[in-house]
Coordinates of C-alpha atoms in Angstrom, one line a residue:
M1 CA -110.3 59.0 -59.9
K2 CA -107.5 60.3 -56.4
G3 CA -105.1 59.0 -57.2
W4 CA -104.9 60.1 -61.0
R5 CA -105.4 64.0 -59.2
L6 CA -102.3 63.4 -57.8
W7 CA -100.2 62.8 -61.0
L8 CA -101.5 65.8 -62.2
P9 CA -98.2 67.6 -59.9
L10 CA -95.5 66.3 -61.8
L11 CA -97.2 66.4 -65.0
G12 CA -97.4 69.9 -64.9
I13 CA -93.7 70.7 -63.2
A14 CA -92.9 68.6 -66.9
L15 CA -94.6 69.5 -69.1
L16 CA -92.1 73.7 -67.2
L17 CA -89.3 71.5 -67.6
G18 CA -89.8 70.6 -71.5
L19 CA -90.7 74.4 -72.5
F20 CA -87.2 75.1 -70.4
A21 CA -85.7 72.7 -72.1
L22 CA -87.2 73.7 -75.8
Q23 CA -85.5 77.2 -75.5
L24 CA -82.5 76.4 -74.4
A25 CA -82.2 74.5 -77.3
R26 CA -83.9 77.0 -79.8
P27 CA -80.9 79.3 -81.5
K28 CA -80.0 82.0 -80.6
D29 CA -80.6 85.2 -82.8
E30 CA -77.2 87.4 -82.3
F31 CA -78.5 89.6 -84.9
V32 CA -79.4 93.5 -83.1
R33 CA -82.2 95.2 -84.8
S34 CA -81.9 98.6 -84.5
A35 CA -83.9 101.5 -84.6
L36 CA -81.8 103.2 -86.9
V37 CA -81.4 101.0 -89.9
G38 CA -84.3 103.0 -92.1
Q39 CA -83.1 106.6 -90.6
P40 CA -80.9 109.0 -91.6
L41 CA -77.2 109.6 -89.9
P42 CA -77.7 112.5 -87.3
A43 CA -76.3 115.9 -88.0
F44 CA -72.5 116.4 -86.9
A45 CA -69.7 117.9 -87.7
L46 CA -66.5 116.5 -86.5
E47 CA -62.8 117.9 -86.0
A48 CA -60.3 115.7 -87.8
Q49 CA -58.4 113.0 -84.7
V50 CA -55.4 112.8 -86.9
P51 CA -53.4 115.2 -89.4
G52 CA -53.5 115.1 -92.9
K53 CA -57.0 113.5 -92.7
H54 CA -60.5 115.5 -93.1
G55 CA -62.6 115.6 -90.2
L56 CA -65.6 114.1 -90.9
A57 CA -69.3 115.4 -90.9
N58 CA -72.6 113.8 -92.0
T59 CA -72.9 115.7 -95.2
D60 CA -69.8 113.7 -96.3
F61 CA -72.1 110.8 -96.6
A62 CA -74.2 112.9 -99.4
D63 CA -72.6 111.9 -102.1
G64 CA -74.6 109.2 -103.5
R65 CA -71.5 106.7 -103.2
A66 CA -71.9 103.8 -99.9
R67 CA -69.7 103.6 -96.6
L68 CA -68.7 102.6 -93.9
L69 CA -68.2 104.3 -90.2
N70 CA -66.4 102.5 -89.3
V71 CA -66.7 103.7 -84.2
F72 CA -63.4 102.8 -83.2
A73 CA -60.8 103.9 -80.7
S74 CA -56.6 103.6 -80.1
W75 CA -57.4 101.9 -76.1
C76 CA -60.3 99.0 -77.9
V77 CA -58.3 96.2 -77.6
P78 CA -61.1 94.6 -79.9
C79 CA -60.5 96.9 -82.2
A80 CA -56.9 96.4 -83.1
A81 CA -58.3 92.5 -83.8
E82 CA -60.6 94.0 -86.0
A83 CA -57.8 95.6 -88.1
P84 CA -57.4 92.8 -91.0
Q85 CA -61.4 92.1 -91.6
L86 CA -61.2 96.6 -92.0
A87 CA -58.1 95.7 -93.9
A88 CA -59.5 93.0 -96.1
L89 CA -63.2 95.7 -96.7
R90 CA -60.8 97.7 -98.5
A91 CA -59.3 95.5 -100.6
G92 CA -62.7 94.9 -101.1
G93 CA -63.4 97.7 -101.9
A94 CA -65.3 98.9 -99.2
E95 CA -64.2 102.8 -98.4
I96 CA -64.5 103.1 -94.2
V97 CA -64.2 106.7 -92.8
A98 CA -64.3 106.7 -89.0
V99 CA -65.0 108.1 -85.8
A100 CA -62.1 108.1 -82.9
I101 CA -63.5 107.4 -79.2
R102 CA -63.1 110.0 -76.1
D103 CA -59.0 109.7 -78.1
K104 CA -56.1 111.4 -78.3
P105 CA -54.7 112.6 -81.8
S106 CA -51.4 110.7 -80.8
D107 CA -52.7 107.3 -79.3
V108 CA -55.8 107.0 -82.7
A109 CA -51.6 108.3 -85.0
A110 CA -50.1 105.3 -83.2
F111 CA -52.6 103.5 -83.3
L112 CA -53.3 103.7 -87.7
D113 CA -49.4 103.0 -87.0
A114 CA -49.1 99.4 -85.4
Y115 CA -52.9 97.9 -87.3
G116 CA -52.9 99.8 -90.6
D117 CA -54.9 102.9 -91.5
P118 CA -58.0 101.5 -94.0
F119 CA -60.0 105.0 -93.4
T120 CA -60.3 108.1 -95.3
R121 CA -61.1 110.4 -92.8
I122 CA -61.4 109.8 -89.7
G123 CA -63.5 112.8 -86.8
A124 CA -62.4 113.5 -83.2
D125 CA -65.4 112.5 -80.8
P126 CA -64.1 112.9 -77.2
Y127 CA -67.3 113.1 -75.8
S128 CA -69.4 110.1 -78.0
Q129 CA -71.6 112.5 -78.5
L130 CA -71.6 110.5 -82.0
Q131 CA -71.9 108.0 -81.1
I132 CA -74.8 108.2 -78.4
A133 CA -76.3 109.9 -81.0
L134 CA -76.1 107.2 -83.6
G135 CA -77.4 104.6 -80.5
S136 CA -73.8 102.9 -80.5
S137 CA -73.2 101.6 -77.1
G138 CA -70.0 100.3 -77.2
V139 CA -66.4 100.1 -79.7
P140 CA -66.1 98.9 -82.8
E141 CA -69.2 99.4 -84.3
T142 CA -69.4 99.7 -87.7
F143 CA -72.3 101.0 -89.9
V144 CA -72.9 100.6 -93.4
I145 CA -74.3 103.9 -95.1
D146 CA -75.9 104.4 -97.9
G147 CA -74.8 107.4 -100.7
Q148 CA -77.5 109.7 -98.7
G149 CA -76.4 109.5 -95.9
I150 CA -79.1 107.2 -94.8
I151 CA -77.6 104.2 -91.6
R152 CA -78.8 100.5 -94.2
H153 CA -77.0 98.0 -91.8
Q154 CA -75.4 98.7 -88.1
H155 CA -73.1 95.5 -87.1
I156 CA -72.3 95.7 -83.4
G157 CA -69.0 94.2 -81.7
D158 CA -65.5 93.5 -83.7
I159 CA -65.7 92.7 -87.7
R160 CA -64.8 89.4 -87.5
A161 CA -63.8 87.4 -91.6
R162 CA -67.4 86.0 -91.6
D163 CA -68.4 88.8 -91.1
V164 CA -66.5 90.6 -94.8
P165 CA -68.6 88.8 -96.9
L166 CA -71.8 90.1 -95.4
L167 CA -70.4 93.4 -94.9
L168 CA -69.2 93.7 -98.6
E169 CA -73.1 92.7 -98.8
Q170 CA -74.7 95.5 -97.9
L171 CA -72.1 97.3 -99.0
A172 CA -73.0 97.0 -102.1
E173 CA -76.6 96.7 -102.4
A174 CA -76.6 100.2 -100.2
G175 CA -75.1 101.5 -103.5
E176 CA -77.6 100.5 -105.6

């Protein structure tokens, strides 16, 4: 009987190691659930970031058309990396508007010349006020906004090729 109790600590350690191994083996959930999904866009009115494009306001989203709202910056390397995917989304029928974070008009114009311009409007957010109000913690981020200005989906990070079909699907659902 006494010899059996000597094995209890070893059994406890083996049980803990088994639980750790089980947690490490589970697939990682990469989807971040935003608290703003299902909520209306905050009130904002941003001046145009570049000549030739209109600025952006929350009232622009209340016309019944679903859109993508991309938060980007010319100084952001992942923003340049996602440029081909934004072009693919645009080619797939997505209307994309943007907010340029802490940027200069000349830098944004150079970025658009270098990587393409899929945006119909670009608002300037020089102090990241809208970015913070959206709960965005970095660039790039993309939001699916329905035709009433309700946030339906938030994509954190750069858009990869594998994300394009999902975003088009989310946009179609937001337009229904």
